[in-house]
Short mmCIF file of C-alpha atoms and ligand atoms in Angstrom, two decimals:
data_model
loop_
_atom_site.label_atom_id
_atom_site.label_comp_id
_atom_site.label_asym_id
_atom_site.label_seq_id
_atom_site.Cartn_x
_atom_site.Cartn_y
_atom_site.Cartn_z
CA MET U 1 -9.13 -29.91 -9.04
CA GLY U 2 -13.17 -29.78 -10.06
CA THR U 3 -14.68 -27.37 -12.19
CA TYR U 4 -18.36 -26.11 -11.48
CA VAL U 5 -20.73 -23.98 -12.79
CA VAL U 6 -23.89 -22.40 -10.41
CA ALA U 7 -26.58 -20.92 -12.10
CA GLY U 8 -28.06 -18.78 -9.42
CA GLY U 9 -25.01 -19.24 -7.29
CA THR U 10 -25.01 -15.55 -5.69
CA THR U 11 -27.18 -16.21 -2.79
CA GLY U 12 -28.99 -19.24 -0.97
CA MET U 13 -28.14 -22.72 -1.43
CA GLY U 14 -26.17 -22.02 -4.78
CA ARG U 15 -24.12 -19.59 -3.14
CA GLY U 16 -23.35 -22.20 -0.35
CA LEU U 17 -22.48 -24.84 -2.83
CA ALA U 18 -20.07 -22.28 -4.76
CA LEU U 19 -18.32 -21.38 -1.63
CA HIS U 20 -17.99 -25.26 -0.68
CA PHE U 21 -16.32 -26.22 -4.00
CA LEU U 22 -14.03 -23.11 -3.77
CA ARG U 23 -13.03 -24.13 0.01
CA ARG U 24 -12.09 -27.36 -1.22
CA GLY U 25 -9.96 -25.99 -4.15
CA ASP U 26 -12.16 -26.39 -7.01
CA ARG U 27 -13.10 -24.00 -10.07
CA VAL U 28 -16.28 -22.32 -9.97
CA THR U 29 -18.14 -20.21 -12.25
CA VAL U 30 -21.30 -18.25 -10.77
CA VAL U 31 -24.13 -16.94 -12.83
CA GLY U 32 -26.74 -14.49 -11.46
CA SER U 33 -28.42 -11.21 -12.70
CA ASP U 34 -27.13 -8.87 -10.25
CA PRO U 35 -23.46 -7.70 -10.60
CA ALA U 36 -23.44 -6.31 -6.97
CA LYS U 37 -24.33 -9.90 -5.52
CA GLY U 38 -21.82 -11.29 -7.95
CA ARG U 39 -19.04 -9.00 -6.85
CA LEU U 40 -19.91 -9.86 -3.20
CA VAL U 41 -19.22 -13.92 -4.11
CA LEU U 42 -15.98 -12.74 -5.97
CA ASP U 43 -14.98 -10.82 -2.79
CA GLU U 44 -15.86 -13.80 -0.41
CA ALA U 45 -13.61 -16.07 -2.98
CA ALA U 46 -10.69 -13.71 -2.70
CA ARG U 47 -10.96 -13.70 1.09
CA MET U 48 -10.53 -17.34 1.17
CA GLY U 49 -7.63 -17.14 -1.17
CA ALA U 50 -9.46 -18.78 -4.09
CA GLY U 51 -10.19 -15.37 -6.24
CA ASP U 52 -8.15 -17.06 -9.16
CA ARG U 53 -10.62 -20.15 -9.11
CA ALA U 54 -13.79 -17.96 -9.26
CA ALA U 55 -15.83 -16.30 -12.06
CA PHE U 56 -18.94 -14.47 -12.33
CA ILE U 57 -20.87 -14.18 -15.40
CA GLN U 58 -23.82 -11.39 -15.44
CA ALA U 59 -26.82 -12.79 -17.02
CA ASP U 60 -30.66 -12.74 -16.95
CA LEU U 61 -31.33 -16.51 -17.20
CA THR U 62 -35.30 -15.79 -17.95
CA SER U 63 -33.80 -14.84 -21.71
CA VAL U 64 -32.86 -17.74 -24.06
CA ALA U 65 -30.25 -15.64 -25.80
CA ALA U 66 -28.54 -15.21 -22.33
CA ASN U 67 -28.48 -18.67 -21.30
CA VAL U 68 -26.85 -19.33 -25.27
CA ARG U 69 -24.49 -16.84 -23.89
CA VAL U 70 -23.47 -18.38 -20.59
CA ILE U 71 -22.79 -21.70 -22.59
CA GLU U 72 -20.56 -20.10 -24.75
CA GLU U 73 -18.74 -18.44 -22.27
CA VAL U 74 -18.26 -21.47 -20.20
CA LYS U 75 -17.35 -23.09 -23.28
CA ALA U 76 -14.82 -20.72 -24.09
CA ARG U 77 -13.29 -21.04 -20.52
CA HIS U 78 -13.33 -24.72 -20.04
CA ASP U 79 -12.91 -28.19 -21.82
CA ALA U 80 -14.72 -30.16 -19.18
CA LEU U 81 -17.00 -29.64 -16.55
CA ASP U 82 -17.38 -31.76 -13.09
CA GLY U 83 -20.95 -30.29 -12.02
CA LEU U 84 -23.65 -28.01 -13.15
CA VAL U 85 -25.90 -26.67 -10.29
CA LEU U 86 -28.99 -25.14 -11.51
CA THR U 87 -30.65 -23.14 -8.75
CA ALA U 88 -31.76 -19.86 -10.08
CA ILE U 89 -35.33 -18.73 -8.74
CA ARG U 90 -37.26 -15.83 -8.67
CA HIS U 91 -40.68 -14.97 -7.32
CA PHE U 92 -42.93 -12.86 -9.89
CA SER U 93 -45.80 -11.51 -8.03
CA ARG U 94 -47.33 -10.37 -11.32
CA ARG U 95 -47.31 -12.19 -14.46
CA VAL U 96 -44.20 -11.11 -16.74
CA GLU U 97 -43.79 -12.31 -20.28
CA THR U 98 -40.13 -12.66 -21.56
CA PRO U 99 -39.28 -11.45 -25.00
CA ASP U 100 -39.23 -15.01 -25.92
CA GLY U 101 -42.66 -15.10 -25.16
CA PHE U 102 -42.44 -17.36 -22.03
CA GLU U 103 -43.95 -16.52 -18.65
CA ALA U 104 -40.94 -15.46 -16.46
CA THR U 105 -41.15 -18.36 -13.81
CA PHE U 106 -41.38 -20.96 -16.34
CA ALA U 107 -38.49 -19.22 -18.31
CA LEU U 108 -36.25 -19.39 -15.16
CA TYR U 109 -37.40 -22.41 -13.45
CA TYR U 110 -37.54 -24.63 -16.73
CA VAL U 111 -36.50 -23.37 -19.68
CA SER U 112 -32.99 -21.90 -18.53
CA ARG U 113 -32.42 -25.20 -16.66
CA PHE U 114 -33.29 -27.03 -19.85
CA LEU U 115 -31.21 -24.83 -22.16
CA LEU U 116 -27.97 -25.03 -19.57
CA SER U 117 -28.39 -28.97 -19.06
CA TYR U 118 -28.39 -29.73 -22.72
CA GLY U 119 -26.06 -26.96 -23.78
CA LEU U 120 -23.38 -27.98 -21.26
CA THR U 121 -23.94 -31.90 -21.98
CA ASP U 122 -20.73 -32.14 -24.13
CA LEU U 123 -18.43 -30.28 -21.43
CA LEU U 124 -20.15 -32.57 -18.63
CA GLU U 125 -19.48 -35.85 -20.55
CA ARG U 126 -15.55 -34.92 -20.29
CA GLY U 127 -15.62 -34.30 -16.62
CA GLU U 128 -14.86 -36.69 -13.80
CA ASN U 129 -18.22 -38.29 -12.19
CA PRO U 130 -20.39 -35.26 -13.64
CA MET U 131 -23.62 -34.43 -12.26
CA ILE U 132 -26.27 -32.04 -12.97
CA VAL U 133 -27.93 -30.87 -9.51
CA ASN U 134 -31.34 -29.54 -10.03
CA ILE U 135 -32.40 -28.02 -6.81
CA CYS U 136 -36.12 -27.96 -6.87
CA GLY U 137 -39.55 -29.30 -5.37
CA VAL U 138 -39.18 -32.91 -6.58
CA GLY U 139 -41.63 -35.19 -4.53
CA ILE U 140 -44.31 -32.49 -4.34
CA THR U 141 -47.36 -33.37 -6.39
CA LYS U 142 -49.43 -30.22 -6.02
CA GLY U 143 -49.32 -27.95 -9.40
CA ALA U 144 -49.66 -28.99 -13.00
CA ILE U 145 -48.21 -28.28 -16.46
CA HIS U 146 -50.83 -26.27 -18.40
CA TRP U 147 -50.31 -27.77 -21.29
CA ASP U 148 -52.76 -25.57 -23.39
CA ASP U 149 -51.72 -22.31 -21.75
CA LEU U 150 -47.91 -22.73 -20.62
CA SER U 151 -47.38 -19.04 -20.57
CA LEU U 152 -50.65 -18.81 -18.21
CA GLU U 153 -52.17 -16.00 -20.23
CA ARG U 154 -55.66 -17.06 -19.25
CA GLY U 155 -55.12 -16.58 -15.60
CA TYR U 156 -51.68 -15.97 -13.65
CA GLY U 157 -50.95 -16.65 -9.98
CA SER U 158 -47.44 -16.73 -8.70
CA ILE U 159 -47.74 -19.87 -6.53
CA GLN U 160 -49.63 -21.60 -9.75
CA ALA U 161 -46.64 -20.48 -11.57
CA MET U 162 -43.80 -21.84 -9.35
CA LEU U 163 -45.79 -25.25 -9.14
CA GLN U 164 -45.89 -25.37 -12.80
CA GLY U 165 -42.23 -24.68 -13.05
CA GLY U 166 -41.39 -27.07 -10.43
CA ARG U 167 -43.40 -29.80 -12.19
CA ALA U 168 -41.75 -28.95 -15.64
CA THR U 169 -38.33 -29.10 -13.91
CA ASP U 170 -39.09 -32.64 -12.52
CA LEU U 171 -40.08 -33.76 -15.96
CA LEU U 172 -36.77 -32.22 -17.20
CA GLY U 173 -34.57 -34.62 -15.01
CA VAL U 174 -36.82 -37.56 -16.34
CA ALA U 175 -36.45 -36.53 -19.89
CA TYR U 176 -32.80 -35.77 -19.44
CA ALA U 177 -32.10 -39.09 -18.05
CA ALA U 178 -33.95 -40.81 -20.78
CA ASN U 179 -32.55 -38.90 -23.54
CA HIS U 180 -28.83 -39.85 -22.34
CA PRO U 181 -29.27 -43.70 -21.30
CA ASP U 182 -25.63 -44.42 -22.13
CA GLY U 183 -24.36 -40.81 -20.89
CA ARG U 184 -21.76 -40.60 -17.89
CA THR U 185 -23.66 -37.41 -16.56
CA ARG U 186 -26.00 -38.21 -13.46
CA TYR U 187 -29.19 -35.80 -13.26
CA LEU U 188 -30.07 -35.31 -9.66
CA LEU U 189 -33.47 -33.50 -8.92
CA HIS U 190 -33.09 -32.44 -5.47
CA HIS U 191 -35.76 -31.19 -3.02
CA PRO U 192 -33.60 -29.46 -0.06
CA GLY U 193 -36.64 -28.92 2.28
CA PHE U 194 -37.73 -25.43 3.81
CA THR U 195 -34.64 -23.53 3.95
CA ASP U 196 -33.71 -19.99 5.25
CA SER U 197 -33.06 -18.54 1.97
CA GLY U 198 -34.90 -17.37 -1.37
CA THR U 199 -37.25 -14.77 0.27
CA GLY U 200 -35.18 -11.88 -1.47
CA SER U 201 -37.57 -11.53 -4.20
CA LEU U 202 -40.73 -11.76 -2.18
CA LYS U 203 -43.05 -8.68 -1.96
CA GLN U 204 -44.10 -7.33 1.27
CA PRO U 205 -45.65 -8.19 3.65
CA THR U 206 -45.14 -11.88 2.51
CA LYS U 207 -41.41 -11.15 2.38
CA THR U 208 -41.50 -10.49 6.30
CA ILE U 209 -43.86 -13.47 7.20
CA ILE U 210 -41.86 -16.21 5.08
CA LYS U 211 -38.65 -14.76 6.38
CA LEU U 212 -39.85 -14.92 9.93
CA LEU U 213 -41.10 -18.55 9.33
CA ALA U 214 -37.74 -19.54 7.48
CA LYS U 215 -35.81 -18.21 10.50
CA LEU U 216 -37.96 -20.34 12.97
CA MET U 217 -38.77 -23.68 10.97
CA GLY U 218 -36.48 -23.68 8.05
CA GLN U 219 -32.95 -25.21 7.95
CA PRO U 220 -29.91 -23.10 7.52
CA VAL U 221 -28.35 -23.03 3.63
CA GLU U 222 -25.30 -25.04 5.27
CA LYS U 223 -27.53 -28.09 6.44
CA SER U 224 -29.61 -28.25 3.44
CA ILE U 225 -26.76 -28.41 0.90
CA GLN U 226 -25.15 -31.37 3.03
CA PRO U 227 -27.11 -34.14 1.43
CA ILE U 228 -26.23 -32.75 -2.07
CA ILE U 229 -22.50 -32.53 -1.25
CA GLU U 230 -22.84 -36.26 -0.02
CA LEU U 231 -24.80 -37.26 -3.35
CA MET U 232 -22.31 -35.30 -5.38
CA ASP U 233 -19.20 -37.05 -3.68
CA ASP U 234 -20.98 -40.60 -3.79
CA PRO U 235 -23.61 -40.91 -6.10
CA PRO U 236 -25.61 -43.89 -5.50
CA GLY U 237 -26.64 -44.82 -9.25
CA LYS U 238 -26.57 -43.98 -12.62
CA GLY U 239 -28.81 -41.72 -14.58
CA LEU U 240 -31.77 -39.87 -12.75
CA LEU U 241 -31.37 -39.54 -9.07
CA ALA U 242 -34.45 -38.08 -7.12
CA TYR U 243 -34.21 -37.14 -3.27
CA ASP U 244 -36.29 -35.25 -0.85
CA ARG U 245 -33.24 -34.37 1.29
CA ARG U 246 -31.54 -37.84 2.19
CA THR U 247 -34.56 -39.69 1.18
CA PRO U 248 -35.14 -41.40 -2.48
CA VAL U 249 -38.35 -39.94 -4.40
CA ASP U 250 -40.58 -42.64 -5.44
CA PRO U 251 -39.99 -42.74 -9.36
CA SER U 252 -43.37 -43.98 -10.11
CA LEU U 253 -44.84 -40.61 -8.82
CA PRO U 254 -47.18 -39.02 -11.58
CA THR U 255 -45.03 -36.05 -11.44
CA LEU U 256 -41.98 -38.03 -12.94
CA ASP U 257 -44.03 -39.69 -15.72
CA PRO U 258 -42.08 -40.28 -18.55
CA GLU U 259 -44.64 -39.90 -20.89
CA ASN U 260 -45.40 -36.29 -19.81
CA ALA U 261 -41.40 -35.83 -19.79
CA ARG U 262 -41.24 -36.90 -23.50
CA ARG U 263 -43.99 -34.57 -24.39
CA LEU U 264 -42.68 -31.74 -22.63
CA TYR U 265 -39.06 -32.20 -23.84
CA GLU U 266 -40.91 -32.30 -27.50
CA LEU U 267 -43.04 -29.11 -26.84
CA THR U 268 -40.06 -27.22 -25.46
CA ARG U 269 -38.02 -28.12 -28.65
CA HIS U 270 -40.72 -26.94 -30.93
CA LEU U 271 -41.11 -23.70 -28.84
CA LEU U 272 -37.41 -22.91 -28.91
CA GLY U 273 -37.43 -23.59 -32.70
N1 NAP I 1 -35.62 -21.98 -0.04
C1 NAP I 1 -36.30 -23.12 0.36
O1 NAP I 1 -37.15 -23.26 1.10
C2 NAP I 1 -36.70 -23.82 -0.98
C3 NAP I 1 -37.66 -25.08 -0.66
C4 NAP I 1 -37.53 -25.99 -1.98
C5 NAP I 1 -37.09 -25.53 -2.88
N2 NAP I 1 -36.19 -24.78 -3.24
C6 NAP I 1 -35.48 -24.74 -4.32
O2 NAP I 1 -34.15 -24.46 -4.32
C7 NAP I 1 -33.81 -23.49 -5.13
C8 NAP I 1 -32.79 -22.52 -4.63
O3 NAP I 1 -33.41 -21.74 -3.78
P1 NAP I 1 -32.57 -20.55 -3.02
O4 NAP I 1 -33.70 -20.32 -1.57
O5 NAP I 1 -31.27 -20.91 -2.61
O6 NAP I 1 -32.83 -19.40 -3.86
P2 NAP I 1 -31.93 -17.93 -3.60
O7 NAP I 1 -31.38 -17.84 -2.32
O8 NAP I 1 -33.25 -16.96 -3.97
O9 NAP I 1 -31.30 -17.80 -4.92
C9 NAP I 1 -31.76 -17.63 -6.32
C10 NAP I 1 -30.46 -17.44 -6.98
O10 NAP I 1 -30.92 -17.11 -8.35
C11 NAP I 1 -30.76 -16.07 -8.91
N3 NAP I 1 -31.54 -15.46 -9.95
C12 NAP I 1 -32.81 -14.89 -9.69
N4 NAP I 1 -33.17 -14.61 -10.79
C13 NAP I 1 -32.35 -14.66 -11.96
C14 NAP I 1 -32.31 -14.43 -13.47
N5 NAP I 1 -33.36 -13.79 -13.77
N6 NAP I 1 -31.24 -14.55 -14.03
C15 NAP I 1 -29.94 -15.32 -13.16
N7 NAP I 1 -30.20 -15.48 -12.18
C16 NAP I 1 -31.11 -15.16 -11.41
C17 NAP I 1 -30.30 -15.15 -7.80
O11 NAP I 1 -29.30 -14.00 -8.07
P3 NAP I 1 -29.62 -12.76 -8.74
O12 NAP I 1 -30.54 -12.00 -7.75
O13 NAP I 1 -28.34 -11.77 -8.75
O14 NAP I 1 -30.13 -12.77 -10.14
C18 NAP I 1 -29.73 -15.89 -6.64
O15 NAP I 1 -28.10 -16.31 -6.79
C19 NAP I 1 -34.75 -23.15 -6.14
O16 NAP I 1 -34.93 -23.75 -7.16
C20 NAP I 1 -35.58 -23.40 -5.24
O17 NAP I 1 -37.19 -23.59 -5.92
C21 NAP I 1 -36.20 -23.70 -2.15
#
């Protein structure tokens, strides 16, 4: 029986993966901010006879303290982890600053994934064939890290914030693999392609338009998570794996630059004190 944590596992691809693990007999802890959505996942788990293997931790992962609490709770429950899935995301139409001083998209898409990746490494290293799966937009080269204005105080756009979060999370994977050259934990950056999910936090009228487009052109969640399941079951290499669906992403892309990855890692450690 494997043990998995899915941060952002109450809807979309995170929920799809959580239910997949439960269906095949694994233990799963799902993290999300909305207790009602957490309840629905637990109800679903109970319906499939997996109620005793499913847990929900309510946490707003834009907060550093909440991430630290999640790490502590997972460590209190488990001695080892086989997988950590990072998939929490939210669209912020206006700039929101977290109590830690981060812009909220950056906090959720990057800082939370940084904290959970490094904070749960001890447990992962004790797992069987462990992997961190960071579902993101790897391979996209649009957007940039605003090195001198990470919190986008001097000008905010929700797409710009999402692209910065994506580019930061790409670099997280590169830095993590570089920091653990002898580690057993593989780090998968995975671009799932356009998927019929993730519209819950959009504002109208964008929400209706994207929902319609996603129904017409997006893949269903079950199809989008299939390449991730295959890569987790039969990983093709060690260290960093970067895939756009089933196609490897060119590791020499400027968005995966090792120097920038090191720079962001150092800066993040500094900002987190
Ligand atoms: N959908 C696509 O077309 C697409 C394409 C490329 C890449 N991706 C990437 O794939 C990943 C998953 O996307 P998705 O479409 O599956 O997303 P989704 O359905 O919107 O799921 C997001 C999850 O994050 C949780 N979440 C949101 N804010 C949170 C917070 N403050 N604290 C804790 N949890 C929070 C949500 O639960 P609560 O609401 O309960 O908090 C939910 O479980 C994302 O990283 C996205 O960038 C998606």
